[in-house]
Short mmCIF file of C-alpha atoms and ligand atoms in Angstrom, two decimals:
data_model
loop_
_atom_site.label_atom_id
_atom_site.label_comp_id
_atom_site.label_asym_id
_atom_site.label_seq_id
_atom_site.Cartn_x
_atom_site.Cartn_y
_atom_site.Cartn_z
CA UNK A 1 0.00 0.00 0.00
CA UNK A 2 1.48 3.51 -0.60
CA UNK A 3 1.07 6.03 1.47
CA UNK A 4 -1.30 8.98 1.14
CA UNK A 5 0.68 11.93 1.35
CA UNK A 6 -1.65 14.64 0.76
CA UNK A 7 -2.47 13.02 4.60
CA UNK A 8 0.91 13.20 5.43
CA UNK A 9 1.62 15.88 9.22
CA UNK A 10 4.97 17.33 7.81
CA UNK A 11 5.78 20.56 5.60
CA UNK A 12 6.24 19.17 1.57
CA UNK A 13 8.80 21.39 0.04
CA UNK A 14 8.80 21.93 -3.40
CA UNK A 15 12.13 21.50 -5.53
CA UNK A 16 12.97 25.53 -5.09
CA UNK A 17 12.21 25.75 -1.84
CA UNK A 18 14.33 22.49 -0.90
CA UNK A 19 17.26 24.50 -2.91
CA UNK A 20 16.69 27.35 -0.90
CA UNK A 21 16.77 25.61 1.98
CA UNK A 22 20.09 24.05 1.07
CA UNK A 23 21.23 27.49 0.21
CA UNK A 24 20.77 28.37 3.74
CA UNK A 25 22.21 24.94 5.14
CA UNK A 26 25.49 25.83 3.68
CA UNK A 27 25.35 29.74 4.80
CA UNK A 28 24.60 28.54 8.15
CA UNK A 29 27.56 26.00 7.98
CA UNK A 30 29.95 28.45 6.64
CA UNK A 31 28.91 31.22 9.90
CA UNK A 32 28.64 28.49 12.22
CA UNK A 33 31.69 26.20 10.82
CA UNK A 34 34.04 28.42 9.05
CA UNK A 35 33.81 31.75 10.62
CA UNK A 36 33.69 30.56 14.04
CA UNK A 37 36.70 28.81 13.07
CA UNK A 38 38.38 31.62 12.42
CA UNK A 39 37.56 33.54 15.25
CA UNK A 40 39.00 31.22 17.12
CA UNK A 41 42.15 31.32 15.09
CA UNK A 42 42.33 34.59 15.51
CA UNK A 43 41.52 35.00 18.96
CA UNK A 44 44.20 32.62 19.94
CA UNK A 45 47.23 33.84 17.82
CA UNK A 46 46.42 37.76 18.44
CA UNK A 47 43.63 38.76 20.70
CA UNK A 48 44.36 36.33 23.74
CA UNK A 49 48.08 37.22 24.16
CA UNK A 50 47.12 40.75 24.41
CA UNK A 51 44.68 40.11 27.00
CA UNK A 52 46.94 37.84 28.55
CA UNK A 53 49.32 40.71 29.04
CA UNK A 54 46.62 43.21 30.31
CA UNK A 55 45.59 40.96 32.87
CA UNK A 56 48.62 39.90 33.74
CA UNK A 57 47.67 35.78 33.89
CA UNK A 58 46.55 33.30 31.80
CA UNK A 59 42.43 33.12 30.34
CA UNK A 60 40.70 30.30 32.43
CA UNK A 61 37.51 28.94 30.80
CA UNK A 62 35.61 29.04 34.26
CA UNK A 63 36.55 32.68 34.99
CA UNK A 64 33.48 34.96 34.38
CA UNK A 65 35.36 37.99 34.60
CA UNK A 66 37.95 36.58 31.74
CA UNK A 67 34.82 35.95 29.94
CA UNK A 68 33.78 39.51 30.21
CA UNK A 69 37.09 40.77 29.19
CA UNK A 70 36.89 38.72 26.24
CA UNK A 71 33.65 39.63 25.04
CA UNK A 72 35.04 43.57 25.73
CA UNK A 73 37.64 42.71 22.99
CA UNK A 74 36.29 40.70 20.80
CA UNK A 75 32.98 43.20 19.92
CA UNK A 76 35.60 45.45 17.71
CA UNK A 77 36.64 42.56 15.38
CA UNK A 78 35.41 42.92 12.17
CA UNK A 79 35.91 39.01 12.05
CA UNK A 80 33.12 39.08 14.89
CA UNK A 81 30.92 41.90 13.94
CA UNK A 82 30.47 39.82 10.48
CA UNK A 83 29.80 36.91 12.03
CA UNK A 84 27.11 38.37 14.15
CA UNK A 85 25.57 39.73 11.31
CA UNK A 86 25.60 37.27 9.33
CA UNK A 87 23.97 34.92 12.23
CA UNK A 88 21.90 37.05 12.30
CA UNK A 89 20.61 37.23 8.54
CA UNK A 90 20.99 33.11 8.73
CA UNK A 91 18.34 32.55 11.43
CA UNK A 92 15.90 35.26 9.55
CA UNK A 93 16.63 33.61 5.78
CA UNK A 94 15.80 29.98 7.79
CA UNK A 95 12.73 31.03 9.11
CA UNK A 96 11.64 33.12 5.99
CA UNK A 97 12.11 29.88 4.17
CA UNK A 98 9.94 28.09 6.63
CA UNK A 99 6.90 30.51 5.81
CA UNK A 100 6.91 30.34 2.22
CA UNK A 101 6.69 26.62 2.43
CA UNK A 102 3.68 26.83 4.80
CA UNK A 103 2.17 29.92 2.99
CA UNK A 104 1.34 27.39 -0.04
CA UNK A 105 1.39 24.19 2.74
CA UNK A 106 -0.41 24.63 5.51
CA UNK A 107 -3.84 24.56 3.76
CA UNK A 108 -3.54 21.22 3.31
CA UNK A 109 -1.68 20.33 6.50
CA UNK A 110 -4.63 22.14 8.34
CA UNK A 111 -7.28 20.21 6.28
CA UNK A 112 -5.58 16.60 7.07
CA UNK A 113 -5.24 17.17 10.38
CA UNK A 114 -9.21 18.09 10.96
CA UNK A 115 -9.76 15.10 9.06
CA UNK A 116 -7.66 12.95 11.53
CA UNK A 117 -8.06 14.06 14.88
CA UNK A 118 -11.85 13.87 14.35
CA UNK A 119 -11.67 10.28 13.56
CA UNK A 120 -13.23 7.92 16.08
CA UNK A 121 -10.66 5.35 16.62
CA UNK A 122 -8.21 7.23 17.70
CA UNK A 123 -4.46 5.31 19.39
CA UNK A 124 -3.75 8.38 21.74
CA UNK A 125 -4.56 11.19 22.41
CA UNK A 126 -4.34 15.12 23.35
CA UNK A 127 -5.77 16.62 26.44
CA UNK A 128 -4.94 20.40 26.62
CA UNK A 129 -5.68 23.03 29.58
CA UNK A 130 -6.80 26.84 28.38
CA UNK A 131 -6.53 28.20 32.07
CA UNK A 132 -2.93 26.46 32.55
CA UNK A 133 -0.22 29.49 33.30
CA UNK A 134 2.35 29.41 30.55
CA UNK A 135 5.37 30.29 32.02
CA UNK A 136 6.88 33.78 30.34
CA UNK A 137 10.34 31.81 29.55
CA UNK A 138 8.31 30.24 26.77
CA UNK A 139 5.25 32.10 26.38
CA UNK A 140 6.74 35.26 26.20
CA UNK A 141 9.93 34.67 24.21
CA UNK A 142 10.51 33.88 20.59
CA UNK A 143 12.81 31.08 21.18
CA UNK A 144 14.98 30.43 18.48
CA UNK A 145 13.42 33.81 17.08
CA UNK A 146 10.34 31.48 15.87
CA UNK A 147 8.08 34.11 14.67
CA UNK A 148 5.01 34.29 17.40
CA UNK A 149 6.86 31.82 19.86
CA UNK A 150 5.83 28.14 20.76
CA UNK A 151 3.24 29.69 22.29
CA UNK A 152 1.38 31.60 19.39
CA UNK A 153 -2.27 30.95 19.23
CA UNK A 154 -4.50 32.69 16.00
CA UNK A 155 -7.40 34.01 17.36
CA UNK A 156 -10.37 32.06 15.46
CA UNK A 157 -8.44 29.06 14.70
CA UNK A 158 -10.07 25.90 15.65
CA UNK A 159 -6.86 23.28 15.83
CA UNK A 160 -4.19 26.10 15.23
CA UNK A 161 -0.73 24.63 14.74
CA UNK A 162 1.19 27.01 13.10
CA UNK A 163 3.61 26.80 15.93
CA UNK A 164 4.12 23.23 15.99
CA UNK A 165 4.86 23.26 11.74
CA UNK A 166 7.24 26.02 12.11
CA UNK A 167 8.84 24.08 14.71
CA UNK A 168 9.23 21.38 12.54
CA UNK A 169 10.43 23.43 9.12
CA UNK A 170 13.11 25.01 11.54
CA UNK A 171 14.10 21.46 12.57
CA UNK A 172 15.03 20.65 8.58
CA UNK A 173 17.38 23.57 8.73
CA UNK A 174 18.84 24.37 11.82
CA UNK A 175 20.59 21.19 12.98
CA UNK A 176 22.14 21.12 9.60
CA UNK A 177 23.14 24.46 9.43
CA UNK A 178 25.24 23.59 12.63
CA UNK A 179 26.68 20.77 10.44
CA UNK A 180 24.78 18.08 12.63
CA UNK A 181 24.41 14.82 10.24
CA UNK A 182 22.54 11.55 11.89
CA UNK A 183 21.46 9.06 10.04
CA UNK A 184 18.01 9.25 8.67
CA UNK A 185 15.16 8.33 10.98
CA UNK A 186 17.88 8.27 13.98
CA UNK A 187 16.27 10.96 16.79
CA UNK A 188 18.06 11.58 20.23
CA UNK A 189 15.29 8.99 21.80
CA UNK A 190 17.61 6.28 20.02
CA UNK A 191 20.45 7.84 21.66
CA UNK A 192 18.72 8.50 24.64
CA UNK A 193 17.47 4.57 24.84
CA UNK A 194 20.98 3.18 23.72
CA UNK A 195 22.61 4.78 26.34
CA UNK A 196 19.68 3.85 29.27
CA UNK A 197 20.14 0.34 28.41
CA UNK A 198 24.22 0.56 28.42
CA UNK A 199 24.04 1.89 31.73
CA UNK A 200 21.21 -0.23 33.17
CA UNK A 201 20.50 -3.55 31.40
CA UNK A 202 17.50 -4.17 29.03
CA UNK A 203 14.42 -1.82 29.50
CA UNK A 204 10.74 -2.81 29.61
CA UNK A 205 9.04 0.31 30.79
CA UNK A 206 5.21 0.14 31.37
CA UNK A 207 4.90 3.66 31.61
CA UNK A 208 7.36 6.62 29.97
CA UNK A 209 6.64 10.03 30.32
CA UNK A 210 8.65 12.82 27.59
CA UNK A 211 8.87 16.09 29.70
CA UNK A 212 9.14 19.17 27.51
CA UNK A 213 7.89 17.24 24.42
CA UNK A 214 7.34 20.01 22.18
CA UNK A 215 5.73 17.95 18.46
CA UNK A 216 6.58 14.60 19.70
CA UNK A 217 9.09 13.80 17.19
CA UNK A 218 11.30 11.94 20.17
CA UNK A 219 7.66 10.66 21.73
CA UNK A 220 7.06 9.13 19.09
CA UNK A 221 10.37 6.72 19.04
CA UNK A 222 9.53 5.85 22.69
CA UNK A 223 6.08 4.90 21.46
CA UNK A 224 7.96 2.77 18.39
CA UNK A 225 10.63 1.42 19.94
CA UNK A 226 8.19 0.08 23.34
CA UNK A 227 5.12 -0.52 21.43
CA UNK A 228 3.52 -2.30 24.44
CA UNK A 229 3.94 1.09 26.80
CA UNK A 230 1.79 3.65 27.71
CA UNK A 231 3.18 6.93 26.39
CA UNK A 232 2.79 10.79 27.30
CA UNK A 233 4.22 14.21 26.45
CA UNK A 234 3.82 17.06 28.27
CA UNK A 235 4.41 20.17 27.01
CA UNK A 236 3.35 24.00 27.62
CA UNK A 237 2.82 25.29 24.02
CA UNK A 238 -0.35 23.56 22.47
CA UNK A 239 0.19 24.18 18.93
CA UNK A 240 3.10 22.08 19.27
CA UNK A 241 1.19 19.18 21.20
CA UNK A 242 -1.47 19.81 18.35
CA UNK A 243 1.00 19.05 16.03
CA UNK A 244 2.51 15.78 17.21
CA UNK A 245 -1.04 14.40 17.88
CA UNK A 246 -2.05 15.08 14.71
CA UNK A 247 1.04 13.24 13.07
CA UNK A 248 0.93 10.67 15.80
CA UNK A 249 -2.40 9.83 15.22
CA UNK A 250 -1.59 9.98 10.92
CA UNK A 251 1.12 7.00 11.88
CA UNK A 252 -0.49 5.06 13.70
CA UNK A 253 1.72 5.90 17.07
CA UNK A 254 0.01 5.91 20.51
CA UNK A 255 0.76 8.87 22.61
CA UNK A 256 -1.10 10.63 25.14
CA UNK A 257 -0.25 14.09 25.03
CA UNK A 258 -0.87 16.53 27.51
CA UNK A 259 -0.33 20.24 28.16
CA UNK A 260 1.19 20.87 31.52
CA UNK A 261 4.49 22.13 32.96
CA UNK A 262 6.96 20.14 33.98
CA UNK A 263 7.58 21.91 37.03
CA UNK A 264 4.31 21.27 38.31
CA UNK A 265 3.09 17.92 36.98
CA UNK A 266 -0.66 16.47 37.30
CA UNK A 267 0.78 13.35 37.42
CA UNK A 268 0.62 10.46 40.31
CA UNK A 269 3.51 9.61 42.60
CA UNK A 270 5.80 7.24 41.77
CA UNK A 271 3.46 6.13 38.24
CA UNK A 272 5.94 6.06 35.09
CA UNK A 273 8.84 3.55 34.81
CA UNK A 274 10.77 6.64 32.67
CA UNK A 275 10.77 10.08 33.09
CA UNK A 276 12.67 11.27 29.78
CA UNK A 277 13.43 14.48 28.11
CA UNK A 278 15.49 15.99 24.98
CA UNK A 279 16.77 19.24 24.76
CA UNK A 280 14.40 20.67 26.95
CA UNK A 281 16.13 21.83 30.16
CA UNK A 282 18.59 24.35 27.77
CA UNK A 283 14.95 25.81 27.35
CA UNK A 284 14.02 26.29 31.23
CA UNK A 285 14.90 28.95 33.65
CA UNK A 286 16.82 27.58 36.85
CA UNK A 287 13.98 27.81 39.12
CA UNK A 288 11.74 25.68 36.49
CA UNK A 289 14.79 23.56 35.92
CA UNK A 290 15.13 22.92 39.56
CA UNK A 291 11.34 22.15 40.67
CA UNK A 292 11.06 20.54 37.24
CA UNK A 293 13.73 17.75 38.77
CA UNK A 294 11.78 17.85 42.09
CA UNK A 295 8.67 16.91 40.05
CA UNK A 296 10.50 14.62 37.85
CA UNK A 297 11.73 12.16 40.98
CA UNK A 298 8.30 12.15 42.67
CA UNK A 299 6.73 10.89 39.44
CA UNK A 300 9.80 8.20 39.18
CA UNK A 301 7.92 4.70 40.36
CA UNK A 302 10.72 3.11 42.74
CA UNK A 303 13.30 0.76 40.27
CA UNK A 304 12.15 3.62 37.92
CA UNK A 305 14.44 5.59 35.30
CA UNK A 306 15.16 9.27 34.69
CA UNK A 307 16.99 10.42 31.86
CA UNK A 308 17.74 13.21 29.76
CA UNK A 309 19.73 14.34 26.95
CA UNK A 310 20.57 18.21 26.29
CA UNK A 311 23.53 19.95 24.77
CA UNK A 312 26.86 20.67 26.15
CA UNK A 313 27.64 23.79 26.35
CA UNK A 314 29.09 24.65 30.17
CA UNK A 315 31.80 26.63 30.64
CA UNK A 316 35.08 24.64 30.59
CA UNK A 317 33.37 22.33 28.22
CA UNK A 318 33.51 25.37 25.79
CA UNK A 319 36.00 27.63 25.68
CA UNK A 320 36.34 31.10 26.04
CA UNK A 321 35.05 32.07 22.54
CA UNK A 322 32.02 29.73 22.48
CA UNK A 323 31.10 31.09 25.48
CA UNK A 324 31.56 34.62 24.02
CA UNK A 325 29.26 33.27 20.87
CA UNK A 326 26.96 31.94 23.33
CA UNK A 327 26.55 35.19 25.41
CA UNK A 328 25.87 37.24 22.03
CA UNK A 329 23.18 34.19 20.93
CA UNK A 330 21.28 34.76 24.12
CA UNK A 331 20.74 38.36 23.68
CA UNK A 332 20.24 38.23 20.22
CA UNK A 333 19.15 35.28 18.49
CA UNK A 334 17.04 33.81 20.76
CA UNK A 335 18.14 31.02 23.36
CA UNK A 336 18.09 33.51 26.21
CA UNK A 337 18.43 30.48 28.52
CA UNK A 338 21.42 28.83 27.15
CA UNK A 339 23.73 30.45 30.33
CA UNK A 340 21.11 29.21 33.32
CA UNK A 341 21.56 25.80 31.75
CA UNK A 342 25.21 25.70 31.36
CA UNK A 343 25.96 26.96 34.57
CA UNK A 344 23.72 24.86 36.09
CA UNK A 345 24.81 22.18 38.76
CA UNK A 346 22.61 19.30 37.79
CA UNK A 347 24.42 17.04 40.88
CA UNK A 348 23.84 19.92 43.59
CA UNK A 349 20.12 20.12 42.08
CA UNK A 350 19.27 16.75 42.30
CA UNK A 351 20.60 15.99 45.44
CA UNK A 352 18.58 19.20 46.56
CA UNK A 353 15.44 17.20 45.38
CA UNK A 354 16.43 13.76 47.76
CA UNK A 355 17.91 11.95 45.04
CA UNK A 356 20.28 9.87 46.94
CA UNK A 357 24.06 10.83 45.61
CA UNK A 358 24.95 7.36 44.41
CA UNK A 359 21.78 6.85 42.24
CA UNK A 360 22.65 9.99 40.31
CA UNK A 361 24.43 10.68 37.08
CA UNK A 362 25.63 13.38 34.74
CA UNK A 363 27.94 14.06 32.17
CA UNK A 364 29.22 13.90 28.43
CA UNK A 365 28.48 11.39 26.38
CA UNK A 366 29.97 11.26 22.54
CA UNK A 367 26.99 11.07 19.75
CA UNK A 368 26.86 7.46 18.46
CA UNK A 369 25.33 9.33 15.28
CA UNK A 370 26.80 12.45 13.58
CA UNK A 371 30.06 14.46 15.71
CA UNK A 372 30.38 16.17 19.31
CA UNK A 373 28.94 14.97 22.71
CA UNK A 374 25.67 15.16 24.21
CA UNK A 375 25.19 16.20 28.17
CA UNK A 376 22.98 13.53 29.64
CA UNK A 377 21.70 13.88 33.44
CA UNK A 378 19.42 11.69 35.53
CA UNK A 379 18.87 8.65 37.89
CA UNK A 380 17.65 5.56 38.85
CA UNK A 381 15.11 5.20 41.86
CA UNK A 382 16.24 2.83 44.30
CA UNK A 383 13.50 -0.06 44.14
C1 SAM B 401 13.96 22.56 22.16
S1 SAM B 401 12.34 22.08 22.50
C2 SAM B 401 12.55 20.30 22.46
C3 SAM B 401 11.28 19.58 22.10
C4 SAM B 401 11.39 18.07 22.03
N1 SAM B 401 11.76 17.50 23.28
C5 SAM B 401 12.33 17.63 20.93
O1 SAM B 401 13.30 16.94 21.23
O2 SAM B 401 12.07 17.94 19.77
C6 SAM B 401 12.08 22.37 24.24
C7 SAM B 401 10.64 22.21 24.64
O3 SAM B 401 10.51 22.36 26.04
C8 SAM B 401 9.26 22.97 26.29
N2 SAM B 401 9.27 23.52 27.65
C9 SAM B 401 10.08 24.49 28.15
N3 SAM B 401 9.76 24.73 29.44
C10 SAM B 401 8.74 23.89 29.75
C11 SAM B 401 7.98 23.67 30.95
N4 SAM B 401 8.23 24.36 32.07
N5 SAM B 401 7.02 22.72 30.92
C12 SAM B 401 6.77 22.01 29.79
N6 SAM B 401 7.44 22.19 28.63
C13 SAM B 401 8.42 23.12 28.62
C14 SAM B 401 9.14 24.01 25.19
O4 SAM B 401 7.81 24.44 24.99
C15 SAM B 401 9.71 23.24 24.00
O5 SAM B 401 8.72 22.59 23.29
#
């Protein structure tokens, strides 16, 4: 049987838009790759020595203040003023791109999805909650520099999810444009359920909750890859839990999703077998981040599994000129939490929610698809 894809939840680019997206693939690649590659260069055979000499010591990656001074420096260099700018232009041409595939798209995207969420024999599905308080972090920022946020809701639009598809045309550029290849298919719930099972034997969970699910892409895998488990995702931002229910349900793929914060969960004590999440907590404040992990363990059933994947980008980890790169991206260009998370101490903030010391772990872990590390954190619930 082949596949009806005029049914199909996901954007269809045409030929011109696919070039244009590759277009912006490589400028992003060249800005993130190549210019950031020569900043570095540069920083490290002319700018550092100088500063070196001012201060009268060596940088060190973990000193704020050498971080500062850097950033002081560095915001004269034409090499860095371009490469702001031309970040800049990247992240607009990438979401510009995005809309003119949805302009002539969405139509149809909008009229399969009314089709399939009012079927009657529905696998999973989506329970949302109009008087829940979005908190501003997401609500009120354009992460990313999404136009209208996760968040955005059209007034007189019956299943709106504009946010959720522009989520999802972002995520065909912008991981590539860092020069992030995986293998087709391959999500960070693979990576995320390879790893689980390297550290802890063969899982059968019964029930796995996906905190901070956003479309479900990585739901989804826990749904494939345990078909006999009962699956949710919680997220704040409906259009995007719209979204992965509607191309859920399109597939075939039970999952239960739900919009509620992670930092105050609706959920039973000790009820899912795996609390999971990826790159979410980059996207929290610390106070969400830290009652979020409160939340997370009380859910945890005893014998139970928490686990989640996110990027590495703390201090010492990165050097001085990431973290330079990374102080300009969270002013500018939308990831104004990328600093709470790095500096984060995910060991002091879990033991601050009970989790006994030697239950806990956290750390790098190298991609098994595609180059770099991922920062995984979590814990296993004594039984
Ligand atoms: C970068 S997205 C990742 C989405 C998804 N996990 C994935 O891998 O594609 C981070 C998600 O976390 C959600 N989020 C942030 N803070 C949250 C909170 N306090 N409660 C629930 N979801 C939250 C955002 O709405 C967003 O969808």
């Amino acid at each position: 049987m082949t596949a009806d894809l005029s049914r199909e939840i996901n954007l269809h680019p045409t030929q011109d838009e696919l070039a244009r997206q590759a277009f912006i693939v490589n400028f992003k690649q060249r800005v993130n790759l190549g210019l950031q590659k020569d900043i570095k260069a540069h920083v490290a055979d002319s700018i550092a020595p100088e500063l070196e000499s001012e201060l009268g010591q060596p940088l060190d990656d973990l000193n704020r203040d050498h971080r500062k001074a850097l950033k002081r420096k560095i915001a004269d260099e034409h090499l860095f003023q371009a490469w702001e700018t031309l970040t800049w232009i990247g992240q607009d041409m990438m979401w510009n791109c995005v809309d003119e595939t949805l302009d002539r798209d969405l139509p149809r995207i909008d009229e399969a999805a009314a089709e399939i969420v009012s079927r009657k024999d529905k696998v999973g599905s989506l329970k949302l909650d109009p008087d829940l308080d979005l908190p501003p972090n997401v609500a009120k920022v354009e992460i990313h520099r999404q136009p209208g946020g996760f968040c955005l809701e059209r007034e007189g639009v019956d299943y709106d999810l504009l946010s959720g598809a522009r989520m999802t045309g972002g995520g065909m550029i912008y991981g590539a444009g860092k020069g992030r290849t995986s293998k087709p298919g391959y999500s960070a719930a693979h990576f995320l359920i390879q790893e689980a099972e390297k550290q802890f034997g063969k899982q059968k969970p019964k029930r796995i909750l996906d905190v901070g699910c956003g479309t479900g892409f990585n739901t989804a895998t826990f749904a494939k890859l345990y078909p006999d488990a009962e699956v949710y995702g919680i997220d704040v931002a409906a259009g995007l839990l719209r979204w992965g229910h509607a191309r859920c349900e399109s597939e075939g793929v039970p999952v239960n999703f739900i919009q509620m914060n992670t930092a105050d969960m609706d959920f039973e004590d000790e009820s899912f077998d795996l609390v999971a999440s990826t790159i979410w907590g980059h996207e929290t404040t610390p106070q969400i981040l830290q009652d979020s992990i409160s939340e997370i363990w009380r859910v945890l059933k005893p014998g139970g599994i928490s686990f989640h994947v996110d990027v590495p980008n703390q201090p010492g980890y990165q050097g001085l000129v990431d973290q330079v790169l990374n102080d300009w991206q969270i002013r500018h260009n939308g990831e104004p939490f990328w600093m709470g998370w790095a500096e984060a101490d995910l060991p002091a903030l879990m033991t601050a929610a009970g989790y006994p010391e030697q239950c806990q772990f956290a750390g790098y872990r190298p991609r098994t698809q595609g180059a770099g590390d991922w920062f995984v954190h979590g814990a296993k619930k004594p039984a």
